[in-house]
Amino acid sequence: MTEKKEIIIKNYMEDIVRKNLNEQLEKRDDLCKCELCKNDIFAYSLNHLPPKYVVTDKGHIYTKLQEMEFQFNADVTREVLKAIEFVKKNKRHE
Ligand SMILES: [Zn+2]
């Protein structure tokens, strides 16, 4: 073996949700976008979506991520939207 590859285990759903969430938040000005609320939205979305774990080397992440994004983006958009509404109604700070 000449090339050393770093093998990792990864939940692609996290990256897809994070990206989708940032895109949706950019379009809204009716919500709090602090770290707490953003992470609440992130966690709520992930709890309502199936995890997509893969074992891969770092070089392959991005092509695979695009495929998965294409496949799951409609579901992710729906869940992120629900999460936004939930957190908006259940804000944990003043
Ligand atoms: Zn907030």
Short mmCIF file of C-alpha atoms and ligand atoms in Angstrom, two decimals, residues 31-38 87 91-94, ligand 1:
data_model
loop_
_atom_site.label_atom_id
_atom_site.label_comp_id
_atom_site.label_asym_id
_atom_site.label_seq_id
_atom_site.Cartn_x
_atom_site.Cartn_y
_atom_site.Cartn_z
CA LEU A 31 -37.35 33.38 13.09
CA CYS A 32 -34.58 33.47 15.64
CA LYS A 33 -31.36 32.14 14.14
CA CYS A 34 -29.22 31.89 17.28
CA GLU A 35 -27.11 28.77 17.91
CA LEU A 36 -29.65 27.30 20.32
CA CYS A 37 -32.61 27.62 17.96
CA LYS A 38 -30.58 26.47 14.94
CA VAL A 87 -38.96 25.51 17.31
CA LYS A 91 -38.50 28.72 21.68
CA ARG A 92 -36.34 27.88 24.71
CA HIS A 93 -35.22 31.40 25.55
CA GLU A 94 -36.63 34.92 25.74
ZN ZN B 1 -32.90 31.62 19.40
#
